[in-house]
Short mmCIF file of C-alpha atoms in Angstrom, two decimals:
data_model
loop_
_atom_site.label_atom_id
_atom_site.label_comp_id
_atom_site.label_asym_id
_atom_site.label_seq_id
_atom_site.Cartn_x
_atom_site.Cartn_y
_atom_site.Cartn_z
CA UNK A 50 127.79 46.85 47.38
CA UNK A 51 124.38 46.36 48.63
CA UNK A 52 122.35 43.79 47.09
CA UNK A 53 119.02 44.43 45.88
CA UNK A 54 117.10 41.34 46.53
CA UNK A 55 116.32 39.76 50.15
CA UNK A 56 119.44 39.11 52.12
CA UNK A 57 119.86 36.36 55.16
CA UNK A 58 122.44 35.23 57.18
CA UNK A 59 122.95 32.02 59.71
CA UNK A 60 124.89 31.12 62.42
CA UNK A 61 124.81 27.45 64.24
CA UNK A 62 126.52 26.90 67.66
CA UNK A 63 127.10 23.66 69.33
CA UNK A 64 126.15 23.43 73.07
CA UNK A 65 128.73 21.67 74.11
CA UNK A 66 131.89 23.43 73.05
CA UNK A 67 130.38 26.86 71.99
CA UNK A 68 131.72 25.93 68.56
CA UNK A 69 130.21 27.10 65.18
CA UNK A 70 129.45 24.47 63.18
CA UNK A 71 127.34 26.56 60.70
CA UNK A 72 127.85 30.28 59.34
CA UNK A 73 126.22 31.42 56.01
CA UNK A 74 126.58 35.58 55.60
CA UNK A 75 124.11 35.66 52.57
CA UNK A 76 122.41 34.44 50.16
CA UNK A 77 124.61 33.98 47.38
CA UNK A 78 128.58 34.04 47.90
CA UNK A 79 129.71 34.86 44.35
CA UNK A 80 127.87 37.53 43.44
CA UNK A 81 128.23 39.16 47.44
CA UNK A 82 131.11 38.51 49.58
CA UNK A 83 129.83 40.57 52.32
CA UNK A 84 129.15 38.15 55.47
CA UNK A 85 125.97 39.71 57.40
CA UNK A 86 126.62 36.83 59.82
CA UNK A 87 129.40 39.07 61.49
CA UNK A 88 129.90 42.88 62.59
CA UNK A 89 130.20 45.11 61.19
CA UNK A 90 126.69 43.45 59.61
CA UNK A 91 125.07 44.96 62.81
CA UNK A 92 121.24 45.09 62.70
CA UNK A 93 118.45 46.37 65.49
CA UNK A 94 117.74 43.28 67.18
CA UNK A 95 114.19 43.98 68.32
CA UNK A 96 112.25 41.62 70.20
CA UNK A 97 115.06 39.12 69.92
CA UNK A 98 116.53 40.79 72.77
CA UNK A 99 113.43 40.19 75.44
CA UNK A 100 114.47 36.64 76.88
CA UNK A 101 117.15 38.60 78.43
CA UNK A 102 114.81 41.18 80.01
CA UNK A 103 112.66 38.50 81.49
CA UNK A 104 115.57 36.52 82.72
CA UNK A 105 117.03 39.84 84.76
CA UNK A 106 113.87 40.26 86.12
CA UNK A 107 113.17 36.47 87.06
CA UNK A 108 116.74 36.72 88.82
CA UNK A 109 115.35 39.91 91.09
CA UNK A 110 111.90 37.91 92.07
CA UNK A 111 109.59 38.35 89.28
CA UNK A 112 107.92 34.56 87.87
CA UNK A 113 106.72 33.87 85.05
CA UNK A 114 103.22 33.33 86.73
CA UNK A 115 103.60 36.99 88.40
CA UNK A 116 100.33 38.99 86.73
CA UNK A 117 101.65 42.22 84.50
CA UNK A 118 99.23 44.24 82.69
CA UNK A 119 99.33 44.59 78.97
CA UNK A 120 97.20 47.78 78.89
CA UNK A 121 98.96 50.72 77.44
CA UNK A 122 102.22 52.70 79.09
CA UNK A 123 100.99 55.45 80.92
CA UNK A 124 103.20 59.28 81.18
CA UNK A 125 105.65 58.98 83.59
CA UNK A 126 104.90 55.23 84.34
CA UNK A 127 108.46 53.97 82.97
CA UNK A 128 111.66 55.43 84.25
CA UNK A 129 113.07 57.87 82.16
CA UNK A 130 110.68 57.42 79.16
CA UNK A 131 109.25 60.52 79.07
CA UNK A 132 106.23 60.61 77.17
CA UNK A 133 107.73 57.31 75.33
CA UNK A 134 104.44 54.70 75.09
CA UNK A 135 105.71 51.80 72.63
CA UNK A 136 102.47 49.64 71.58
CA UNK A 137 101.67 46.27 70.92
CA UNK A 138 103.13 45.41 67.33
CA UNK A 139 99.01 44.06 66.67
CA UNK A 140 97.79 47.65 68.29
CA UNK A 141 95.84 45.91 70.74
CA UNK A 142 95.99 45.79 74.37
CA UNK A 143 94.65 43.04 76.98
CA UNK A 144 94.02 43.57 80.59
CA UNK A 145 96.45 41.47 83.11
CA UNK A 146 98.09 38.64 82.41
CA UNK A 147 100.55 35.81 83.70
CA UNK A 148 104.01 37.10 82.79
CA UNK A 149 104.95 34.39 80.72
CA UNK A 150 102.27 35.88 78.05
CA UNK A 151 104.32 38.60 77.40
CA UNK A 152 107.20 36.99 76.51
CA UNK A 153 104.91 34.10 74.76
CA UNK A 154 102.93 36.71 72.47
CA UNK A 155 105.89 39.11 72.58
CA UNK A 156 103.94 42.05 74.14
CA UNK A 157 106.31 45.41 74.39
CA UNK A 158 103.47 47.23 76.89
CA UNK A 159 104.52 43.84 79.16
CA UNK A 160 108.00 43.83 78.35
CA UNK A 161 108.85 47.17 79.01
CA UNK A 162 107.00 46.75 82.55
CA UNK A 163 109.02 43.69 82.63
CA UNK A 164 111.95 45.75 82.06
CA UNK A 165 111.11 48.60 84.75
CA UNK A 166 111.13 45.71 87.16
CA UNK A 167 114.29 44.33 86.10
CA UNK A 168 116.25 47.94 86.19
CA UNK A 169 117.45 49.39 82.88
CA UNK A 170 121.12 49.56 84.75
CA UNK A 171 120.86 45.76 85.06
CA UNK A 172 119.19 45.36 81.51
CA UNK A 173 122.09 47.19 80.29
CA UNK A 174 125.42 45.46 81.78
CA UNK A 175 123.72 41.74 80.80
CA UNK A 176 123.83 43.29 76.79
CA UNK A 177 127.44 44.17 77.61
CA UNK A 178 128.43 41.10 79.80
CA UNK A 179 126.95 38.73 76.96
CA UNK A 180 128.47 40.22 74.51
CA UNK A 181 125.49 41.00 72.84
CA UNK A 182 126.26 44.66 72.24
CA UNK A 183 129.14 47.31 73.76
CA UNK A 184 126.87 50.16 72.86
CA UNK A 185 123.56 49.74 74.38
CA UNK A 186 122.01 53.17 74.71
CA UNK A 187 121.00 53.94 78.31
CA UNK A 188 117.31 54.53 77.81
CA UNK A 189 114.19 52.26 78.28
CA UNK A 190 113.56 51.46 74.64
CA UNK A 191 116.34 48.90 75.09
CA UNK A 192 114.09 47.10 76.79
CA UNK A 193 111.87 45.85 73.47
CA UNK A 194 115.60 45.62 71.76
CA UNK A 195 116.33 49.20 70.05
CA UNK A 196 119.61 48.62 69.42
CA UNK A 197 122.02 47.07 67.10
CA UNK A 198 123.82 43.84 67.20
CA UNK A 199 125.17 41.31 64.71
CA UNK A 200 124.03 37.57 64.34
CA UNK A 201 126.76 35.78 65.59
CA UNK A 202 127.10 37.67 68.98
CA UNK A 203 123.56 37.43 69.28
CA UNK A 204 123.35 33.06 68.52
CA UNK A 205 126.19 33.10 71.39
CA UNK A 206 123.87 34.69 73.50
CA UNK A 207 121.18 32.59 72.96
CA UNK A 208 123.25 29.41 74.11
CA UNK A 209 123.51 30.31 77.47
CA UNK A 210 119.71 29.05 77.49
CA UNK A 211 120.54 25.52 77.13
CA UNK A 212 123.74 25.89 79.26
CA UNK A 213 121.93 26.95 82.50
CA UNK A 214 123.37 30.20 82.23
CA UNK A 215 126.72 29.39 81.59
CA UNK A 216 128.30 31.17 78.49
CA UNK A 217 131.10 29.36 76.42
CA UNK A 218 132.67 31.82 74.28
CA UNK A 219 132.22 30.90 70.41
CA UNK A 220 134.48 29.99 68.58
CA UNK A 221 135.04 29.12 64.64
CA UNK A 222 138.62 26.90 64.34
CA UNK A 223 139.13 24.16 66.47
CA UNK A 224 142.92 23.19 65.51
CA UNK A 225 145.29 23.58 63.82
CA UNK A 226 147.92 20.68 63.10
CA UNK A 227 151.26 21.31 61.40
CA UNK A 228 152.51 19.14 58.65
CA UNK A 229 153.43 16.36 61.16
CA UNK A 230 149.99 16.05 62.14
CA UNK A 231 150.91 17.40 65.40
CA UNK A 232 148.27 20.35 66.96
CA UNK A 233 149.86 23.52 66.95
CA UNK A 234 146.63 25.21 68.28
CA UNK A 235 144.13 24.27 70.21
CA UNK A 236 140.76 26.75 70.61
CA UNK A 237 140.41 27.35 74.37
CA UNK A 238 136.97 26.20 75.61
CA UNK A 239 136.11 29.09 78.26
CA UNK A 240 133.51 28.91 80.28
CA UNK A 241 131.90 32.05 82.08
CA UNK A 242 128.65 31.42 85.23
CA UNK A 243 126.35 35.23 83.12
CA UNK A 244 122.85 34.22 84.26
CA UNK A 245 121.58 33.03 87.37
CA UNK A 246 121.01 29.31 86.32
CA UNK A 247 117.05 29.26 88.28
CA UNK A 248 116.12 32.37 85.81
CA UNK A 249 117.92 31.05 82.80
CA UNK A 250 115.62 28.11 83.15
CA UNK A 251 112.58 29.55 84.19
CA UNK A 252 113.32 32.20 80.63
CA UNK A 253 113.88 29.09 78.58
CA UNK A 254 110.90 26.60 80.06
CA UNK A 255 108.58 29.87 78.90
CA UNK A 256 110.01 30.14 75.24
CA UNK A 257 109.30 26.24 74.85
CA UNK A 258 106.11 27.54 74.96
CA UNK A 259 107.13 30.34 72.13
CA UNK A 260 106.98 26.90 69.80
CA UNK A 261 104.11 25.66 71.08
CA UNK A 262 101.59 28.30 71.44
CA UNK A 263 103.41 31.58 70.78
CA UNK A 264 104.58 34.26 67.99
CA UNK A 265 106.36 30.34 67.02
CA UNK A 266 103.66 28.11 66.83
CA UNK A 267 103.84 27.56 63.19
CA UNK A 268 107.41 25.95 63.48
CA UNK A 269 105.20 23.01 64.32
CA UNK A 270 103.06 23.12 61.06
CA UNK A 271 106.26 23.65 59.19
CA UNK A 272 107.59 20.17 60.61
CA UNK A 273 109.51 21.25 63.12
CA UNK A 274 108.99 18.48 65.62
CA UNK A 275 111.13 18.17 67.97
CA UNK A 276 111.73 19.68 71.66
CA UNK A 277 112.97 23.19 71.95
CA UNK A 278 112.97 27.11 72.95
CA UNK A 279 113.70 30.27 71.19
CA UNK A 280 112.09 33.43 70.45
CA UNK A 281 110.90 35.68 67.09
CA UNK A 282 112.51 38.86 66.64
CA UNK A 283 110.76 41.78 64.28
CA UNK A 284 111.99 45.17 64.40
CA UNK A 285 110.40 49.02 63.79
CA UNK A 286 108.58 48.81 60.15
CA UNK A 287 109.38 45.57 59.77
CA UNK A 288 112.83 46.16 58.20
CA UNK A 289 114.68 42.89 59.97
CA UNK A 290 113.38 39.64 60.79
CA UNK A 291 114.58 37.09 63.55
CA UNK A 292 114.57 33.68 64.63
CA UNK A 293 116.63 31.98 67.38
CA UNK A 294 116.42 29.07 69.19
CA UNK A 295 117.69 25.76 70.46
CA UNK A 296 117.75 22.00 70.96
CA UNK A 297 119.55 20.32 73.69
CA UNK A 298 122.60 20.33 71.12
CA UNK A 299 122.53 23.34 69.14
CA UNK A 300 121.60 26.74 68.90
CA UNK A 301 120.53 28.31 65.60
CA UNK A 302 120.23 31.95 64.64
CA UNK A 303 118.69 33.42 61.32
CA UNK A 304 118.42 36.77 60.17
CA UNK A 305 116.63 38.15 56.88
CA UNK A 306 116.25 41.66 55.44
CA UNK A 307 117.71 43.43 52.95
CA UNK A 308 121.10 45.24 53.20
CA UNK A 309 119.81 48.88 53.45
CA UNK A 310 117.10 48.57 55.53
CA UNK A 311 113.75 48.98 54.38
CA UNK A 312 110.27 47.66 54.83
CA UNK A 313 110.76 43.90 54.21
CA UNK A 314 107.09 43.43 53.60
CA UNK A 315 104.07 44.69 55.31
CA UNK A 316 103.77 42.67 58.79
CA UNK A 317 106.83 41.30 58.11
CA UNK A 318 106.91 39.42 61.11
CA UNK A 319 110.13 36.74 62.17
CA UNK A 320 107.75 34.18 62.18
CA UNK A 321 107.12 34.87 58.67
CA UNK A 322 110.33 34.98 57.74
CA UNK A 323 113.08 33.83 59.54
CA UNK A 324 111.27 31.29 61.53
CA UNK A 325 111.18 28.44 58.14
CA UNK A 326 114.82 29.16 57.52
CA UNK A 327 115.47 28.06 60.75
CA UNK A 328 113.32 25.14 60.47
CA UNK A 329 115.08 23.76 57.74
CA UNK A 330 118.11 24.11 59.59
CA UNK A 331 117.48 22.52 62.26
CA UNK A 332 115.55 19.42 60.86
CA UNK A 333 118.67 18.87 58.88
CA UNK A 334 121.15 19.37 61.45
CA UNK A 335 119.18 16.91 64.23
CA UNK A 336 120.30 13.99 61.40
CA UNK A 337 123.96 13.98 63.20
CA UNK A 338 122.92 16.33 66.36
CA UNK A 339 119.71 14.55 67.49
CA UNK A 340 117.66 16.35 70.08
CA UNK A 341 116.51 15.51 73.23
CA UNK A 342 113.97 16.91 76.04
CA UNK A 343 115.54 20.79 77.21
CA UNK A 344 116.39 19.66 80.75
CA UNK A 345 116.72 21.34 84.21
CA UNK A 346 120.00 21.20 85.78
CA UNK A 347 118.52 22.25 89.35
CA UNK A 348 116.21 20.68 91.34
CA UNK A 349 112.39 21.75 90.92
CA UNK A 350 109.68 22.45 93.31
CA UNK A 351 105.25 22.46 93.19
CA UNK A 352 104.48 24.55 94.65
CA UNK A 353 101.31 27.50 94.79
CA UNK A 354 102.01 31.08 94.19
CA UNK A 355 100.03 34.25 94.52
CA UNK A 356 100.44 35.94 90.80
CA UNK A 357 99.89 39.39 92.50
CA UNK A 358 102.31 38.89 95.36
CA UNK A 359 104.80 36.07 93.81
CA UNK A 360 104.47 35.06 96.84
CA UNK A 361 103.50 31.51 98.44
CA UNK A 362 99.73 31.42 97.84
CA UNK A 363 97.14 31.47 101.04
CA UNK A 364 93.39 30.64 101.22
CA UNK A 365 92.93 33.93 100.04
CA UNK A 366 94.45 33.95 97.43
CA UNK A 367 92.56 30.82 96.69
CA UNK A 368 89.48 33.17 97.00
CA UNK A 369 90.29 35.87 95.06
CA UNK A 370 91.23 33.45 92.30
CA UNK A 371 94.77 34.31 91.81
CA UNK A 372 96.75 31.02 93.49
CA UNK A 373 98.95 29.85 90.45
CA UNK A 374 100.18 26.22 90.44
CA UNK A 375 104.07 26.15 88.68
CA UNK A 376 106.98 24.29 89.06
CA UNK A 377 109.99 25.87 90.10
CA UNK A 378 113.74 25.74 91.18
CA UNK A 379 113.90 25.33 94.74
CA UNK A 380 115.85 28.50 95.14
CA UNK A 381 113.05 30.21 93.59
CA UNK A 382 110.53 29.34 95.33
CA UNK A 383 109.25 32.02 97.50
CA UNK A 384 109.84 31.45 101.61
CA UNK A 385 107.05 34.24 102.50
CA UNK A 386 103.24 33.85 102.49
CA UNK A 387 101.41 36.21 100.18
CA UNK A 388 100.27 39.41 102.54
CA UNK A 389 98.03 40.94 99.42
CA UNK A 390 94.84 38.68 100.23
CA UNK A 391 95.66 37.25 103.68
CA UNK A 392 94.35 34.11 105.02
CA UNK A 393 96.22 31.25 105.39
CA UNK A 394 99.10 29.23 104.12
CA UNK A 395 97.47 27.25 101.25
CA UNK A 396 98.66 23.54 102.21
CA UNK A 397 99.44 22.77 98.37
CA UNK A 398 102.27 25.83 98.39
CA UNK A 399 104.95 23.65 99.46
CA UNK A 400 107.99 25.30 101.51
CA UNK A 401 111.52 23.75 100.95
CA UNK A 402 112.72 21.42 103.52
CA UNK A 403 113.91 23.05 106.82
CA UNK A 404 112.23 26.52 105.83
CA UNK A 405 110.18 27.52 108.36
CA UNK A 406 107.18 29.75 107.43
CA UNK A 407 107.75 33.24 107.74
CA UNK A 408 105.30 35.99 108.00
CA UNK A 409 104.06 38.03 104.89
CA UNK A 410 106.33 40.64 103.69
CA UNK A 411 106.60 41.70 99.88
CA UNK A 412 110.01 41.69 98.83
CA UNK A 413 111.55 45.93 98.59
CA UNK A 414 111.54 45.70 95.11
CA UNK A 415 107.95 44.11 94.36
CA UNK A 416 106.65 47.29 97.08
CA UNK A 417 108.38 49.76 94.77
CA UNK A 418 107.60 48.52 91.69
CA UNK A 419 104.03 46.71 92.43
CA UNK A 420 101.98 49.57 91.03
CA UNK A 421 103.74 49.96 87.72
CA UNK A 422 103.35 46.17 87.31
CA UNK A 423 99.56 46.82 86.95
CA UNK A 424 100.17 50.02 84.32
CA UNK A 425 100.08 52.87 87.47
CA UNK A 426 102.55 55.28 88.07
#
């Protein structure tokens, strides 16, 4: 039966092996046996879910320095919204930003633009491919994470982060010896390439910054110290709470809420919540799985972009003030000179060895979707 008190679960994977070396279903096993680590504990997953919306849209050209407006969704801006305008969870707006503000600050006017630019076909499969969820509705409010998923699935998910987009399937038993000692099963480590490894790292470099100066910030004043990435989850009225993140060794998950879902408290926020649970995890577990520096696995690149264009930045850019200095994997980084302002090649955007400049020409999908970047139709 449903408990009537506050409810949380946690799940812990190892990077490594994509084994669980943690998983606590509630609060308090004798008087509920019910684990809300696992389905069917399925909860909307909210703004947990936008790391993978950014990373889509990284791997079709967007960067996280690429300016996206935060003002409000316009009729008809979004594919097949409707008349659908989700706002800010603060009910403010901002004018444009740098990309990586919306997923810092966890704006949904950014992240559903975001999400436009990404494809909702392509948001879609990634929830399936990852496991996250087999029954993502097909509609644009997936996007800010209206769906349901359980905690588990979703801590998997997160671990492809740290694994330069390589998922290892999760696992819970190791082996199993018989009474000779002798294995009689062995869990099968699999390995599967889901994200492109230069957006995966681009997504995860920008929620470092979640724990720095984002909706995470406090993690620090809570004694969180060391390096790593994750992202706050809070869904509609504040009924669930998320946390999830990772070191270079583990990834950590935490949900709270109570069993039939209701207003937690008001701005009930993951931060609020979920975030010190997670905290206290994690400083305990870094006693035997000790953290270092989240680093790339691909080689990086200076260089200057255009945050209108994502393209290589030019002296007008320079002018217009919108040249962006970022480091970025060298497949990344654009090979086209930004056509938006003109002028020429800015010397500091530097062009990957034995790529010769090529004239200015916006990528198809920037064309098509360059308006609705900037909140137009």
């Amino acid at each position: 039966s449903a408990m009537p008190y506050l409810e949380g679960a946690v799940v812990v994977i190892d990077n490594t092996s994509g084994g669980i070396r943690a998983l606590v279903g509630g609060r308090d096993y004798a008087q509920s046996k019910f684990n809300r680590a696992l389905a069917p504990a399925n909860r909307q997953v909210g703004s947990a879910f936008k790391p993978f919306v950014y990373t889509i849209a990284f791997s079709h050209g967007l960067l996280p320095s690429t300016a996206i407006s935060d003002g409000p969704i316009q009729p008809g801006e979004i594919d097949g919204a409707g008349n659908w305008s989700p706002a800010n969870s603060d009910g403010t707006y901002g004018g444009t930003m740098l990309c990586s503000y919306g997923l810092i600050h966890s704006r949904n006017t950014m992240s559903v633009r975001v999400g436009q630019f990404a494809g909702l076909d392509a948001v879609q499969k990634v929830a399936n491919d990852l496991g996250i969820s087999k029954n993502v509705p097909h509609g644009p409010a997936i996007y800010i994470g209206s769906f349901e998923t359980d905690l588990k699935d979703l801590t998997a998910a997160y671990s492809i982060f740290p694994n330069a987009g390589v998922r290892k399937q999760a696992y819970i038993i190791e082996r199993i010896d018989n009474q000779q000692h002798k294995p009689i099963y062995r869990s099968a480590h699999i390995l599967t390439p889901a994200l492109d490894p230069g957006a995966a790292w681009m997504t995860s470099r920008v929620m470092e910054e979640v724990l720095t100066e984002g909706t995470a910030a406090s993690a620090r004043s809570l004694g969180f110290k060391l390096p790593a990435a994750g992202k706050t989850g809070t869904t509609n009225d504040y009924k669930d709470a998320w946390f999830l993140g990772y070191t270079s060794t583990l990834t950590c998950g935490v949900w709270v809420g109570f069993d039939q879902p209701t207003t937690i408290i008001p701005r009930g926020y993951g931060a609020a919540l979920a975030l010190p649970v997670w905290v206290q995890v994690m400083n305990k577990a870094a006693q035997h799985y000790p953290a270092e520096a989240l680093q790339p696995t691909m080689q990086l690149q200076h260089t200057t972009v255009c945050s209108i264009s994502s393209q290589l930045a030019t002296t007008g850019c320079m002018g217009a003030g919108t040249a962006y200095d970022i480091d970025l994997p060298t497949v990344k980084v654009p090979t086209a000179a930004c056509q938006v302002h003109g002028g020429a090649q800015w010397p500091f955007a530097q062009q990957p060895p034995g790529v010769p400049q090529q004239p200015a020409t916006l990528p198809g999908r920037f064309f098509r979707s360059f308006r609705r970047l900037f909140g137009g139709r």
